CSV table of C-alpha atoms in Angstrom, one decimal:
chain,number,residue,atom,x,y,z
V,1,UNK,CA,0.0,0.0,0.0
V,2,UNK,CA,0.6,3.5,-0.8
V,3,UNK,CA,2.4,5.9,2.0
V,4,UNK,CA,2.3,9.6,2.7
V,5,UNK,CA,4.9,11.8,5.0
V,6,UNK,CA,3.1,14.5,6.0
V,7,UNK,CA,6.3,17.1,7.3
V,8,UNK,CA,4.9,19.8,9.2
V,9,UNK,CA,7.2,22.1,10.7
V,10,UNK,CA,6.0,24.0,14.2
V,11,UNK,CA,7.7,26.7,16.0
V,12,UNK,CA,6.0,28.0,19.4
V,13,UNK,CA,2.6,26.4,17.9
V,14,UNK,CA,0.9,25.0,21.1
V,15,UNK,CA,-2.4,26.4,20.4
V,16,UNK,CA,-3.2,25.1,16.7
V,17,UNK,CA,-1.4,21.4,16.9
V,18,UNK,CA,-4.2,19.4,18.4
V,19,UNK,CA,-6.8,21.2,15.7
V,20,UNK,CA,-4.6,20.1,12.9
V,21,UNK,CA,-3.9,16.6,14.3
V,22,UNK,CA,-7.5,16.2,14.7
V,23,UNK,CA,-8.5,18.1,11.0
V,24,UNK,CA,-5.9,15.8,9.5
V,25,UNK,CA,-7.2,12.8,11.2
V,26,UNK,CA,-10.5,13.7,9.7
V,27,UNK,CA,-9.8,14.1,6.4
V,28,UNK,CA,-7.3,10.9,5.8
V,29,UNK,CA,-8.5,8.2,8.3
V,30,UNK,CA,-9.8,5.5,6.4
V,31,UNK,CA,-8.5,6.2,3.0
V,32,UNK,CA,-6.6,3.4,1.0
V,33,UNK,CA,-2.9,4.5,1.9
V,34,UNK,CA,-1.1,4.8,5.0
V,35,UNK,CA,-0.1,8.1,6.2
V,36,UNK,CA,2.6,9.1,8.9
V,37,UNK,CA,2.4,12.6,10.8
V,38,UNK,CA,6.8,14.0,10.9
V,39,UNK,CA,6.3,17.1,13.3
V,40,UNK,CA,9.6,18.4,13.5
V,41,UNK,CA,9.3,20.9,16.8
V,42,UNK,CA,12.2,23.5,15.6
V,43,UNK,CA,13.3,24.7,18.8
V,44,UNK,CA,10.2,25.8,20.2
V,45,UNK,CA,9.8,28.0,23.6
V,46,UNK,CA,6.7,27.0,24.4
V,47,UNK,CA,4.2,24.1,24.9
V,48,UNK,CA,4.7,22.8,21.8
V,49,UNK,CA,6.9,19.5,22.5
V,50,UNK,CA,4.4,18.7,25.8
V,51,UNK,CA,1.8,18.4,23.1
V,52,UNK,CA,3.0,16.3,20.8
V,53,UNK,CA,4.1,14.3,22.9
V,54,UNK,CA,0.8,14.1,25.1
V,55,UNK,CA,-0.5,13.1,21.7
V,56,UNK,CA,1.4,10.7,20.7
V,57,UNK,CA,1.0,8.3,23.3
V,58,UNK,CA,-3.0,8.3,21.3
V,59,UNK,CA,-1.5,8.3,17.9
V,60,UNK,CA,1.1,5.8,17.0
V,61,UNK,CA,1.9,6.8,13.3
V,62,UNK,CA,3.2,10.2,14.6
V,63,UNK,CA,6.3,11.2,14.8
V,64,UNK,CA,8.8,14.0,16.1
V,65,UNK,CA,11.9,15.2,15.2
V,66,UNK,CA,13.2,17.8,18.2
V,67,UNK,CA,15.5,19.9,16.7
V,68,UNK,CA,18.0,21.0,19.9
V,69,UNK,CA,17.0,25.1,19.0
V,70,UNK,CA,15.0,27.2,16.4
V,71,UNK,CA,17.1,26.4,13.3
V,72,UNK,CA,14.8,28.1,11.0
V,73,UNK,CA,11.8,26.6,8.5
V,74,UNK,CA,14.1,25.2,5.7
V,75,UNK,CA,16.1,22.9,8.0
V,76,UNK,CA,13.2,22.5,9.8
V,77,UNK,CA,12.1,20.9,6.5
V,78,UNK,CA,15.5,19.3,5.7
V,79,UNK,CA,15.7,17.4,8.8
V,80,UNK,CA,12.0,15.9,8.4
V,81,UNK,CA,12.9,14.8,5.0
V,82,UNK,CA,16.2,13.3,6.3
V,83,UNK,CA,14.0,11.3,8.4
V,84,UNK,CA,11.8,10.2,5.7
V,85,UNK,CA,15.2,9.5,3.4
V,86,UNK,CA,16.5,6.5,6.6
V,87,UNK,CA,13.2,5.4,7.0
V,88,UNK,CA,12.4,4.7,3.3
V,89,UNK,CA,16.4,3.6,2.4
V,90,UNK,CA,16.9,0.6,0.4
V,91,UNK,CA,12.9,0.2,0.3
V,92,UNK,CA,11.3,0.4,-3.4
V,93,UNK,CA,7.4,1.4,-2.1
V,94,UNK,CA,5.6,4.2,-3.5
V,95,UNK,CA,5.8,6.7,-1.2
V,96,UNK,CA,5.3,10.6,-1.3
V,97,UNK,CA,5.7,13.5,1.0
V,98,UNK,CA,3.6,16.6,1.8
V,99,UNK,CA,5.1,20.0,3.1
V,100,UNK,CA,3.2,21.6,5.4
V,101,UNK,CA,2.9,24.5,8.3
V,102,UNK,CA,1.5,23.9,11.6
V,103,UNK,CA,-0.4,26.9,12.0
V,104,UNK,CA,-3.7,26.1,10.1
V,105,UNK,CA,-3.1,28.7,7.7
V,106,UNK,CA,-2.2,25.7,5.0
V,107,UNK,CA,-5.5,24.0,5.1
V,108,UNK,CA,-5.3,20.5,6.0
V,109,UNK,CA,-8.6,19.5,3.7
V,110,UNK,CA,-6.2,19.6,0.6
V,111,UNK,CA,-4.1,17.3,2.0
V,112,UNK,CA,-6.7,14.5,0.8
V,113,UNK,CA,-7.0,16.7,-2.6
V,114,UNK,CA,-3.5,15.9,-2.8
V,115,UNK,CA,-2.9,12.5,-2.1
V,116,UNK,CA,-6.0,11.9,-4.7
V,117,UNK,CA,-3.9,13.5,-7.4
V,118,UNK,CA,-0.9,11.9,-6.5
V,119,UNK,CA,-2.8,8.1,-6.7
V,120,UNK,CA,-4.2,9.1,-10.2
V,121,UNK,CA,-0.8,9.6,-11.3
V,122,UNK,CA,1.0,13.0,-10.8
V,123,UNK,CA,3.9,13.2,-9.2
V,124,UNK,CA,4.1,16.9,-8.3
V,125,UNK,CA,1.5,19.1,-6.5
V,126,UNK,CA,2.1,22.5,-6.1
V,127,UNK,CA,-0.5,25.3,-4.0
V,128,UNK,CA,-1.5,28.9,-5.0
V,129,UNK,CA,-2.4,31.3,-2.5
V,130,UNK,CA,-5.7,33.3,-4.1
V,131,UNK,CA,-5.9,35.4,-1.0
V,132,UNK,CA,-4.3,35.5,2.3
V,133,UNK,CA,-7.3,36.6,4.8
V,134,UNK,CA,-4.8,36.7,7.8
V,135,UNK,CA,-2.4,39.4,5.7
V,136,UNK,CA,-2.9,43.0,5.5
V,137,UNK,CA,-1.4,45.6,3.0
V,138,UNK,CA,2.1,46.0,4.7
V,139,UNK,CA,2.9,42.0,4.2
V,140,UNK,CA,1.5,42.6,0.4
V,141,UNK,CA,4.2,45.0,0.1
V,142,UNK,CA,6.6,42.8,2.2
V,143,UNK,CA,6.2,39.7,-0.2
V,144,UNK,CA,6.1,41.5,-3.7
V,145,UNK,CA,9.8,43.4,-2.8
V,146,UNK,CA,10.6,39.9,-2.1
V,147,UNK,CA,9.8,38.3,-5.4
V,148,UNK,CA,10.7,41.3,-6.8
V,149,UNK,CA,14.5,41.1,-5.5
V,150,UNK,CA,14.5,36.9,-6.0
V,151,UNK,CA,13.1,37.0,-9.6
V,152,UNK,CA,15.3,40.7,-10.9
V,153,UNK,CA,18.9,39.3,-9.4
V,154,UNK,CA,18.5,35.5,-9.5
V,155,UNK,CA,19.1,33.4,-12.8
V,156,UNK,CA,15.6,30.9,-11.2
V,157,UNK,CA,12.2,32.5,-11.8
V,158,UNK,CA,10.4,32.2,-8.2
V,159,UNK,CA,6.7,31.8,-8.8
V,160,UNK,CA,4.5,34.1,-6.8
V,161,UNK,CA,2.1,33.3,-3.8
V,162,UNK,CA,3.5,29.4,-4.1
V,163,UNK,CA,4.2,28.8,-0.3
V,164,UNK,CA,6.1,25.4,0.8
V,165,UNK,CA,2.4,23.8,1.0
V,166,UNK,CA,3.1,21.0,-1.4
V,167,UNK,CA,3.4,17.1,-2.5
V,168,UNK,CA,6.3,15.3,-4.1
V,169,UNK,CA,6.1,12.2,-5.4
V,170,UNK,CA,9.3,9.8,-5.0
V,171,UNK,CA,10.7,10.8,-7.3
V,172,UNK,CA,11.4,14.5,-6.8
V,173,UNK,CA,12.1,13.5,-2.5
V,174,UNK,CA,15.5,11.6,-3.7
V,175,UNK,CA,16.6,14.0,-6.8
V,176,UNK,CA,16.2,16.7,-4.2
V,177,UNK,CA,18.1,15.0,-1.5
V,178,UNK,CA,20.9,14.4,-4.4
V,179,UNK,CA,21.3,18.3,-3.5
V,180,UNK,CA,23.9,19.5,-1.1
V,181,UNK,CA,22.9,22.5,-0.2
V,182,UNK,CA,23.7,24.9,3.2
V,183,UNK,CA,21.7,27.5,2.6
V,184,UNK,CA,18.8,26.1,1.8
V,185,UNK,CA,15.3,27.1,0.0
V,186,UNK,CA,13.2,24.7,-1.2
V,187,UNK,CA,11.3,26.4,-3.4
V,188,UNK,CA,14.8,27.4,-5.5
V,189,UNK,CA,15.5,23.9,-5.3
V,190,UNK,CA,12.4,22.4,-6.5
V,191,UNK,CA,12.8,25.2,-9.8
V,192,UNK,CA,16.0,23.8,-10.2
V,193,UNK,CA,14.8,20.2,-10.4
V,194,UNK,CA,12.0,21.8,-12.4
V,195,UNK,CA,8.7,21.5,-12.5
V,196,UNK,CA,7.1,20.7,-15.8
V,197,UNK,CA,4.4,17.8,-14.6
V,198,UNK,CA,3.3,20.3,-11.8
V,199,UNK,CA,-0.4,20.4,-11.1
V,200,UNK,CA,-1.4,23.3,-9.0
V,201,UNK,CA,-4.3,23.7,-6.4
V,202,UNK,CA,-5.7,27.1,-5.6
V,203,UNK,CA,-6.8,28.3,-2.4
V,204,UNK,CA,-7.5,31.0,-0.2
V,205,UNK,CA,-5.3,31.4,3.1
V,206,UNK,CA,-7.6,31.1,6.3
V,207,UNK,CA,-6.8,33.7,9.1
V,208,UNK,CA,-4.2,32.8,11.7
V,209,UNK,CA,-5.9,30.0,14.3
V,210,UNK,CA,-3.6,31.1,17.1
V,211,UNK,CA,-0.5,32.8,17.8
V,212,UNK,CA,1.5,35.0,15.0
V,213,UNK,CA,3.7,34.7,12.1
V,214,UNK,CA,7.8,34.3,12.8
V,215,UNK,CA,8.1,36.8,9.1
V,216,UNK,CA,9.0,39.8,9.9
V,217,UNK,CA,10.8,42.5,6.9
V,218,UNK,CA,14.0,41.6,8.1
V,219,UNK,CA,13.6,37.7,7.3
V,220,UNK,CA,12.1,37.8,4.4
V,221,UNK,CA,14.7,40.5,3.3
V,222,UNK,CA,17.4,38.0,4.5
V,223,UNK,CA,15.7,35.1,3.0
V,224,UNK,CA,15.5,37.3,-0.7
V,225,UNK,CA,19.3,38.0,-0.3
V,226,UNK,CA,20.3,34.6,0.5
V,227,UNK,CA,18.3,32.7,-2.1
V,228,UNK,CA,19.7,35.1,-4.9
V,229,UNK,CA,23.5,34.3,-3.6
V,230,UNK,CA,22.0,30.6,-3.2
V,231,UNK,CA,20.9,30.4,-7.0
V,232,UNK,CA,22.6,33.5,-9.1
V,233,UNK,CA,25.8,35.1,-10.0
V,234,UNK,CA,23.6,38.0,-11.5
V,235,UNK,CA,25.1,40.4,-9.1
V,236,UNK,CA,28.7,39.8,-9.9
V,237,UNK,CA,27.7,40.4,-13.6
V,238,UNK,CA,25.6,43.0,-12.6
V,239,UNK,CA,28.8,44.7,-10.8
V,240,UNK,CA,30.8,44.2,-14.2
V,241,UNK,CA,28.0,46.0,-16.0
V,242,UNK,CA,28.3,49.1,-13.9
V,243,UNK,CA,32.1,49.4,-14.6
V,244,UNK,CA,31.3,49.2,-18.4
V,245,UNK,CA,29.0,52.0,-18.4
V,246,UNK,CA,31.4,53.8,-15.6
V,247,UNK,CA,33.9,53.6,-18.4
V,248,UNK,CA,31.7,54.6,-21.0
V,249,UNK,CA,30.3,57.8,-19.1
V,250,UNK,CA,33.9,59.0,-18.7
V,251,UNK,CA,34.8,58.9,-22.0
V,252,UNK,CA,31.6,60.7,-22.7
V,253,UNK,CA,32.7,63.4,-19.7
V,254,UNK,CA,36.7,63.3,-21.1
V,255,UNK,CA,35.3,64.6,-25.3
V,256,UNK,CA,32.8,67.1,-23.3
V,257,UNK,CA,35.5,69.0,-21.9
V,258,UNK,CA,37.8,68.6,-24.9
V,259,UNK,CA,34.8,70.1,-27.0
V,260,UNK,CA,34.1,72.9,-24.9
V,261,UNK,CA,38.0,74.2,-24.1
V,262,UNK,CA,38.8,73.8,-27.8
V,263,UNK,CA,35.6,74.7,-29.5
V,264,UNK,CA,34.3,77.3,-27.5
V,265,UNK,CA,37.5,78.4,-25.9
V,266,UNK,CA,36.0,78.4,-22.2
V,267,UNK,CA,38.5,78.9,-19.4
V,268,UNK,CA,40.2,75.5,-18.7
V,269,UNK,CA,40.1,74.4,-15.2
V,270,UNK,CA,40.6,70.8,-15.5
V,271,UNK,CA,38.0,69.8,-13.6
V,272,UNK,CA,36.2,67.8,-16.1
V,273,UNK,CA,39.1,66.1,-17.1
V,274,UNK,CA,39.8,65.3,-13.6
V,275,UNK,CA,36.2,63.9,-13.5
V,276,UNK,CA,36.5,61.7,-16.0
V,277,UNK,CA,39.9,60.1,-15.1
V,278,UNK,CA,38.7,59.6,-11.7
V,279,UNK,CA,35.6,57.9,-12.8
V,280,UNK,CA,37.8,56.2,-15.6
V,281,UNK,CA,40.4,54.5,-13.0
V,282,UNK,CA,36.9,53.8,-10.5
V,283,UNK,CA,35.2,51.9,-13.1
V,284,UNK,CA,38.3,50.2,-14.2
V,285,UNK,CA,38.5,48.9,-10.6
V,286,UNK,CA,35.3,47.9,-11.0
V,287,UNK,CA,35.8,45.8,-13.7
V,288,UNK,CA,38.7,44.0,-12.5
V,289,UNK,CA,36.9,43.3,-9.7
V,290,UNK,CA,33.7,41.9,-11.8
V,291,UNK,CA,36.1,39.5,-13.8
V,292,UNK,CA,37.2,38.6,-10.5
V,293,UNK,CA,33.8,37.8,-8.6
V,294,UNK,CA,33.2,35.8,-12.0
V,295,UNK,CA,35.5,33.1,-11.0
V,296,UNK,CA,34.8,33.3,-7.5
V,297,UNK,CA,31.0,32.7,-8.7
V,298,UNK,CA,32.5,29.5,-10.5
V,299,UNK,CA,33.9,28.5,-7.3
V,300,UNK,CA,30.8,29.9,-5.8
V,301,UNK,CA,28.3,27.0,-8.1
V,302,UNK,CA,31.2,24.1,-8.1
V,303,UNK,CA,31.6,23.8,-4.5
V,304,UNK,CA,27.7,23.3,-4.3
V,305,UNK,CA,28.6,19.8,-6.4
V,306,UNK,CA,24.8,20.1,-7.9
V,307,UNK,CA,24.2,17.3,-10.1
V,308,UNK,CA,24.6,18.4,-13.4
V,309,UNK,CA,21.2,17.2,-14.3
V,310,UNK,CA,17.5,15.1,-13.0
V,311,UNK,CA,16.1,12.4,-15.2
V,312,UNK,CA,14.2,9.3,-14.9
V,313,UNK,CA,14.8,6.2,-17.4
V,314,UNK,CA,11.1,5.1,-19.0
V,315,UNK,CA,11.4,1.8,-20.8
V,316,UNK,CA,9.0,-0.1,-23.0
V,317,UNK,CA,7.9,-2.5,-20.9
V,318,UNK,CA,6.6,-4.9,-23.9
């Protein structure tokens, strides 16, 4: 039979676990596969261990991984698929694994949605936030600079309102543990992988159950920055670019002054002359340094050791 690994990362959620152990329980006792709940409690301050644990002694096909402090949602969701990686090793069953938060906001009614899609035969199911009730204007703002900074500087187009609410199929759980990344993102990796026999789900985010968000500007401003270092060497290119125009624009500055002492005999101070070596030798710096941040990109990607590409072998079976 068929198993699912639902990962659900919580952080200081005490007040919303039981209701989505219940809602889950709801919507996928019963159903012709086997399911497994992978909390992974990331370092939380609160209740939150007490309660899962409290409720697994009820529950036996939950588990939890206790990370030792708040490492942050990607790890969070590394370290449950880790766990889903051992327990699945050298074991050819179908299996799949859904992403999900623990604070109600990802409904838990598409989870079975999901899993149907998955049994007729698609191996990748992506979510689309239609509307985000619990959100005002000021995290609008907050998330469109965010795409806007991940999609302008990184070479991997981001889609919008996507959040880590997802399934993947076998398939895509061991080409994405082939990666070794540090900095991780999941949503970078999964668009490196690519996503071609996606099928999306639409929905509208519910309000907040309980507590509040751990996204502030700061993290998603961090989270922007490292995802485009993660993904792109745009900015080192970008950086080269600005030393070509810096050596354009003195040139331009250098012939201005020439025409205006010579032609027009004004009084010559040397000022724009001075401008325009300054701003000659600056951008030549510039440059130099570009070429240079081009082979520490190089560096920068190799170390990664990405596989250089994700395929699956289909045979004629006749």
């Amino acid at each position: 039979m068929k198993k699912v690994f639902i990962i659900i990362s919580a952080y200081n959620e005490q007040e919303n676990i039981l209701s989505l152990i219940d809602a889950l329980k709801k919507n996928l006792d019963g159903k012709e596969f086997l399911y497994e709940m992978v909390f992974v409690n990331d370092g939380s301050k609160d209740l939150t261990l007490q309660v899962l644990l409290e409720s697994q002694k009820t529950i036996p096909h939950l588990t939890i991984v206790n990370q030792s402090k708040n490492f942050g949602h990607e790890i969070a969701m590394t370290a449950g698929l880790n766990y889903v990686a051992d327990e699945i090793k050298n074991k050819s069953d179908e299996f799949a694994v859904v992403f999900m938060d623990a604070d109600l906001q990802h409904p838990p009614e598409l989870v079975s949605q999901m899993i149907t899609l998955w049994q007729s035969g698609r191996k990748l199911v992506l979510t689309k936030r239609t509307n985000n009730h619990g959100k005002g204007w000021r995290y609008k703002i907050l998330g469109n600079l965010y795409y806007w900074i991940l999609n302008s500087f990184s070479d991997l187009q981001i889609p919008r309102n996507m959040p880590d609410f997802r399934l993947l199929d076998k398939k895509y759980v061991l080409w994405i543990n082939r990666l070794n990344e540090t900095d991780r993102m999941f949503r970078g990796m999964l668009s490196l992988v690519g996503m071609q026999d996606a099928q999306i789900i639409e929905f509208a985010a519910p309000r907040r159950n309980a507590g509040s968000t751990k996204y502030n500007f700061l993290k998603l401003y961090k989270l922007a920055i490292d995802s485009v270092i993660q993904f792109s060497v745009k900015p080192l290119r970008i950086a080269f670019g600005v030393g070509v125009l810096g050596c354009l624009f003195s040139f331009g500055v250098l012939f201005y002054s020439i025409y205006r002492s010579y032609w027009y005999g004004e009084d010559k101070t040397g000022f724009l002359t001075l401008l325009s070596i300054t701003t000659f030798f600056s951008s030549i710096t510039i440059i130099f340094l570009g070429v240079i941040g081009e082979y520490i990109g190089r560096i920068h990607i190799e170390v990664k050791n990405r596989p250089l590409y994700y395929n699956e072998i289909i045979k004629n079976e006749d």
